[in-house]
Amino acid sequence: MKHLFKILTIAFIGLWIISCEKDEDQAVLNETSQGKVSSDKTTAVLNELMAGDPIISFTCVKPTFNLAIVPSQQIEFGIKGTNFKNSIGFDAGNDLTTTSITHAQLNAIMFNLGATPDTANQIEARLKTKAGSAFFYSNVINLTITPYTPNPDLVYPKINVPGGYAGAAGYADWTPSNSPNLFSPEKDGKYRGFIYITSTGDAGKHKFTINEDWPGNKGDDGTMTGKLVVDGSDIPATAVGAHYIKVDWNANTYSDVVANFGIIGDATPTGWNSDTNFVYNPATKTYIINSIALSNTGLFKFRANDDWVIKFQPAAGDQTLTSGASVITYLNSEGTVTDDPNYKVDVAGNYKIELDVHNSANYKLTVTKL
């Protein structure tokens, strides 16, 4: 036992000496001077009409280190008082001492931060430098930013649905950059939305692409069981009409449900007994009822396939619609509707109804009195 103890002791000492020698060989990265950042203005009101124009210019002084390295740097933005929790970074370039940010770029950052549109938000910014696996931060500057309500087509992630059907739907056949899109309202790699298909033959086939181009496109794995593979098979349409499609890009799965909508309710001529159906208009890429009489004492909603499973409704509580004013409408099957609310109009008469569902992050409903 004593011999065993001596052997273990000697082995431990040997390992400790080797470990110390390795630690001595490892260089330790230290910041010898802190980075600095300043801006040419501290207040900015963003304007969508000037989306591509610079709005704020930042001057950066990179930190220095005791070792020769090539760090990367960002301007980091955060809501004031959050200690940069859920911050958003803007690439400042490794070798740049000045960098400018446009109205559109800053507005997208404000949107992702959760800043309130059309309101002055108190924002903090700093220079964030990454050196290896370590992060180093500059001084913090205070900004007052008033963002605008962003175009949802630009700020939500999307995939494209090119296919032989797209030309008849108002786009271009088999062209990823000119095809309907499925959006990810939760920005989680799960996409959903509507496409309109006029044929179940070759003219109804489609695939999924990303970044409006073919590299990395996904199609069916050949089993037609809702599984995707890169460069997979074209997906045929099961029926003519509106299709509600969901794609989990990371899990490589998809689903497709036919969902042809109509209006129903006691505000309509046929009451709660039958629907008046929408017609797809490829020129406007919207679903339209050109004329229907609506009373201002009754209620209505929009349902798919003459059934109650899929409905467009207000988010919560009955909502009164005014002629010409677009409102956001919600799909109950997406978990965005509370209870079973309805719509009504403030003035009785004949109405044109338009349903714009091209973006699942921003379904829009418009009623216009004729």
XYZ file of C-alpha atoms in Angstrom:
370
model
C 0.000 0.000 0.000
C 2.876 2.410 0.827
C 4.464 1.695 -2.544
C 1.156 2.370 -4.270
C 0.803 5.677 -2.385
C 4.332 6.728 -3.435
C 3.612 5.859 -7.070
C 0.362 7.870 -7.095
C 2.070 10.827 -5.383
C 4.899 10.871 -7.931
C 2.409 10.628 -10.806
C 0.344 13.519 -9.411
C 3.426 15.717 -9.000
C 4.511 14.912 -12.567
C 1.116 15.864 -13.986
C 1.091 19.074 -11.955
C 4.526 20.066 -13.284
C 3.465 19.324 -16.895
C 0.254 21.301 -16.409
C 2.195 24.270 -15.041
C 4.598 24.147 -17.972
C 1.628 24.190 -20.395
C 0.035 27.145 -18.602
C 3.310 29.047 -18.823
C 3.406 28.374 -22.559
C -0.114 29.763 -23.046
C -0.243 33.480 -23.791
C -2.941 35.469 -21.992
C -4.833 38.072 -24.027
C -5.174 41.391 -22.248
C -6.785 44.649 -23.366
C -4.165 47.393 -23.103
C -6.517 50.242 -24.090
C -10.308 50.332 -24.157
C -12.234 50.873 -27.369
C -14.242 54.059 -27.827
C -17.273 55.022 -29.874
C -18.978 58.328 -30.634
C -21.718 59.437 -33.024
C -22.330 62.540 -35.106
C -25.832 62.889 -33.606
C -27.708 61.590 -30.597
C -31.289 62.065 -31.845
C -32.754 60.560 -35.003
C -36.240 60.374 -36.479
C -36.270 57.563 -39.040
C -38.083 57.974 -42.351
C -39.056 55.145 -44.707
C -38.908 57.520 -47.703
C -35.181 57.937 -46.959
C -34.612 54.239 -46.237
C -31.302 53.976 -48.106
C -29.793 57.224 -46.828
C -27.339 57.327 -43.896
C -28.866 58.621 -40.658
C -26.085 58.262 -38.048
C -22.328 58.015 -38.456
C -20.257 56.314 -35.756
C -16.573 56.897 -35.108
C -14.778 53.919 -33.575
C -11.440 53.678 -31.824
C -10.494 50.024 -31.653
C -9.171 48.594 -28.418
C -5.551 47.444 -28.360
C -4.189 44.193 -27.000
C -0.910 42.821 -25.788
C -0.944 40.296 -28.644
C -1.178 40.774 -32.382
C -4.701 39.627 -33.315
C -7.422 40.419 -35.849
C -10.586 41.180 -33.850
C -14.089 41.707 -35.219
C -16.254 44.590 -34.099
C -19.908 45.629 -34.044
C -21.923 48.594 -32.900
C -24.184 46.995 -30.287
C -27.628 48.479 -29.594
C -29.884 47.905 -26.608
C -32.941 49.407 -24.959
C -31.741 51.756 -22.227
C -31.857 50.196 -18.776
C -31.713 46.576 -19.988
C -27.931 46.257 -19.737
C -27.905 45.245 -23.421
C -30.095 42.201 -22.828
C -31.409 40.914 -26.189
C -29.117 43.389 -27.922
C -28.701 43.689 -31.702
C -25.326 44.167 -33.371
C -24.435 46.078 -36.541
C -21.236 45.080 -38.352
C -18.719 47.903 -38.034
C -15.981 46.299 -40.128
C -12.642 45.141 -38.749
C -10.567 47.960 -40.207
C -13.053 50.829 -40.247
C -12.753 53.833 -37.972
C -16.070 55.296 -39.162
C -19.239 53.537 -40.206
C -22.658 54.818 -41.173
C -26.061 53.226 -40.709
C -29.072 53.934 -42.928
C -32.658 54.702 -41.956
C -33.748 51.205 -43.040
C -30.897 49.425 -41.249
C -31.458 51.279 -37.995
C -35.218 50.815 -38.248
C -34.774 47.046 -38.633
C -32.555 47.039 -35.544
C -35.167 48.996 -33.590
C -37.872 46.545 -34.714
C -35.827 43.547 -33.566
C -35.093 45.258 -30.259
C -38.803 45.748 -29.647
C -38.660 49.541 -29.793
C -42.024 51.294 -30.144
C -42.710 52.737 -33.639
C -43.521 56.449 -33.982
C -42.289 57.063 -30.435
C -38.965 58.417 -29.151
C -37.107 55.422 -27.664
C -34.132 55.714 -25.345
C -31.370 53.548 -26.800
C -27.820 52.742 -25.721
C -24.972 51.884 -28.085
C -21.406 50.701 -27.623
C -18.547 49.162 -29.572
C -18.411 45.392 -29.086
C -15.111 43.769 -30.024
C -14.633 40.014 -30.278
C -11.080 38.700 -29.886
C -10.992 34.931 -30.014
C -13.720 33.776 -27.643
C -13.558 36.927 -25.491
C -15.619 40.120 -25.791
C -14.468 43.651 -24.956
C -16.699 46.729 -24.712
C -16.252 50.465 -25.163
C -17.953 53.376 -23.474
C -21.748 53.607 -23.805
C -23.450 56.436 -25.706
C -27.109 57.430 -25.325
C -29.363 57.864 -28.357
C -32.986 58.889 -28.844
C -34.429 57.013 -31.824
C -37.923 57.335 -33.301
C -38.511 54.399 -35.664
C -41.304 54.016 -38.173
C -43.629 51.052 -38.517
C -41.583 48.678 -40.673
C -42.713 46.999 -43.874
C -43.458 43.438 -42.694
C -42.319 42.067 -46.061
C -38.798 43.281 -45.240
C -38.369 42.492 -41.547
C -39.745 38.968 -41.193
C -37.716 35.957 -42.382
C -39.174 34.266 -45.433
C -38.766 31.408 -47.858
C -39.977 31.354 -51.453
C -42.375 28.984 -53.203
C -41.411 28.937 -56.896
C -43.408 26.690 -59.181
C -45.359 26.224 -62.363
C -48.439 27.713 -60.707
C -46.922 31.128 -59.944
C -47.509 32.858 -63.285
C -51.260 32.314 -63.072
C -51.157 33.729 -59.530
C -49.614 37.024 -60.668
C -45.932 36.134 -60.247
C -43.513 34.316 -62.606
C -43.239 30.559 -63.114
C -40.282 28.826 -61.445
C -38.638 32.119 -60.424
C -37.606 32.254 -56.728
C -37.191 36.034 -56.802
C -40.723 36.511 -58.180
C -42.849 33.983 -56.356
C -45.127 33.882 -53.300
C -43.380 33.724 -49.937
C -43.982 31.928 -46.659
C -43.041 34.061 -43.649
C -41.858 33.225 -40.147
C -43.788 35.530 -37.751
C -41.959 34.026 -34.759
C -38.557 34.126 -36.545
C -37.931 30.540 -35.499
C -37.278 28.755 -38.780
C -40.939 27.790 -39.111
C -42.691 29.358 -42.094
C -46.334 29.525 -43.148
C -48.627 31.210 -45.616
C -50.915 30.954 -48.622
C -50.392 30.256 -52.308
C -53.062 30.067 -55.027
C -52.919 27.177 -57.508
C -55.018 26.817 -60.667
C -53.886 23.348 -61.808
C -53.215 19.913 -60.334
C -50.917 18.969 -63.220
C -47.358 20.111 -63.958
C -48.578 23.716 -63.758
C -49.380 23.164 -60.084
C -45.983 21.802 -58.985
C -43.720 23.782 -56.667
C -40.665 23.663 -54.362
C -39.203 25.769 -51.558
C -36.174 28.060 -51.836
C -34.437 30.539 -49.563
C -32.737 33.868 -50.319
C -34.715 34.071 -53.596
C -32.336 31.692 -55.378
C -32.024 27.987 -56.163
C -28.972 26.910 -54.100
C -30.199 24.964 -51.068
C -33.707 24.489 -52.491
C -35.861 21.796 -50.909
C -38.441 19.449 -52.377
C -40.225 16.273 -51.384
C -38.088 13.278 -50.420
C -40.034 11.136 -52.884
C -42.475 9.647 -50.394
C -45.015 12.502 -50.526
C -45.395 12.213 -46.756
C -44.451 15.782 -45.866
C -40.684 15.267 -45.704
C -38.192 17.587 -47.410
C -34.679 17.063 -48.772
C -32.290 19.420 -50.527
C -32.823 19.292 -54.310
C -35.828 17.038 -53.735
C -38.748 16.312 -56.042
C -41.280 18.856 -57.244
C -44.373 18.912 -55.025
C -47.682 18.485 -56.892
C -50.872 20.273 -55.891
C -53.645 18.103 -54.483
C -56.429 20.475 -55.548
C -57.144 23.777 -57.257
C -57.566 26.782 -54.978
C -55.922 28.422 -51.991
C -53.361 26.308 -50.139
C -52.217 27.005 -46.589
C -48.667 25.688 -46.338
C -46.414 25.289 -43.307
C -42.695 24.491 -43.561
C -40.279 23.664 -40.761
C -37.036 24.475 -42.554
C -34.771 22.973 -39.901
C -36.798 19.804 -39.362
C -37.294 19.372 -43.133
C -41.060 18.896 -42.948
C -44.049 20.535 -44.624
C -47.844 20.379 -44.638
C -50.421 21.581 -47.155
C -54.114 22.216 -46.460
C -56.613 23.499 -49.022
C -58.296 26.598 -47.535
C -60.822 28.387 -49.742
C -62.436 31.223 -47.780
C -65.841 32.830 -47.784
C -67.824 35.268 -45.654
C -70.643 34.047 -43.414
C -72.882 35.694 -40.817
C -76.240 37.270 -40.121
C -74.973 40.539 -41.583
C -74.877 38.831 -45.024
C -77.827 37.973 -47.314
C -77.490 34.216 -46.638
C -77.037 34.505 -42.867
C -75.229 31.796 -40.932
C -76.465 29.107 -43.335
C -74.041 29.477 -46.247
C -70.934 31.298 -47.434
C -70.248 33.838 -50.143
C -66.842 32.849 -51.508
C -63.810 34.968 -52.311
C -62.288 34.993 -55.793
C -58.522 35.286 -56.252
C -57.349 38.306 -58.254
C -53.862 37.735 -59.762
C -53.500 41.431 -60.610
C -53.691 42.487 -56.949
C -52.629 39.097 -55.499
C -55.568 39.333 -53.111
C -58.856 37.500 -52.518
C -61.913 39.615 -53.350
C -65.691 39.672 -53.005
C -66.628 42.393 -55.486
C -70.029 43.224 -54.003
C -72.057 41.988 -51.064
C -74.807 43.630 -49.001
C -73.919 43.950 -45.304
C -76.199 45.142 -42.530
C -74.858 47.178 -39.633
C -76.897 45.187 -37.113
C -75.471 41.744 -37.863
C -72.085 40.054 -37.528
C -69.803 38.143 -39.896
C -66.497 36.310 -40.093
C -64.507 34.452 -42.721
C -64.143 30.680 -42.747
C -62.435 28.137 -44.996
C -64.026 25.204 -46.836
C -67.555 25.870 -45.489
C -66.323 24.689 -42.107
C -65.350 26.209 -38.761
C -61.831 24.807 -38.364
C -59.966 27.677 -40.074
C -61.288 31.231 -39.668
C -60.121 34.823 -40.132
C -61.312 36.928 -37.174
C -60.404 39.843 -34.902
C -57.783 39.010 -32.283
C -60.256 39.385 -29.412
C -63.754 40.843 -29.169
C -66.081 41.920 -31.966
C -64.593 44.637 -34.204
C -66.393 47.346 -36.170
C -64.994 48.042 -39.640
C -65.025 51.409 -41.400
C -65.079 51.737 -45.163
C -61.619 52.025 -46.728
C -59.671 51.401 -43.512
C -57.461 48.291 -43.588
C -57.157 46.253 -40.399
C -54.976 43.358 -39.358
C -56.943 40.116 -39.306
C -55.975 36.902 -37.536
C -56.127 33.210 -38.346
C -57.576 31.228 -35.442
C -55.599 28.086 -36.293
C -52.358 29.991 -35.648
C -53.276 30.560 -32.001
C -53.665 34.336 -32.380
C -57.420 34.555 -31.677
C -59.129 34.623 -28.274
C -62.646 33.174 -28.024
C -64.738 33.437 -31.234
C -65.069 37.136 -32.194
C -66.815 38.588 -35.265
C -66.735 41.629 -37.510
C -69.443 44.188 -38.221
C -69.702 47.361 -40.308
C -70.672 50.789 -39.012
C -72.854 51.635 -42.011
C -75.195 49.299 -43.899
C -74.755 48.981 -47.659
C -73.037 47.115 -50.479
C -69.356 46.457 -49.875
C -66.287 45.246 -51.703
C -64.225 43.005 -49.403
C -60.507 42.372 -49.954
C -58.412 39.842 -48.065
C -54.626 40.225 -48.439
C -52.885 37.133 -47.075
C -49.579 37.298 -48.958
C -47.693 37.797 -45.666
C -48.579 35.527 -42.742
C -47.048 38.060 -40.341
C -49.501 40.721 -41.535
C -52.859 39.464 -42.833
C -54.952 42.462 -43.913
C -58.684 42.948 -44.365
C -60.305 45.911 -46.130
C -64.020 46.621 -46.633
C -64.991 49.419 -49.011
C -68.538 50.753 -49.293
C -69.713 50.924 -52.903
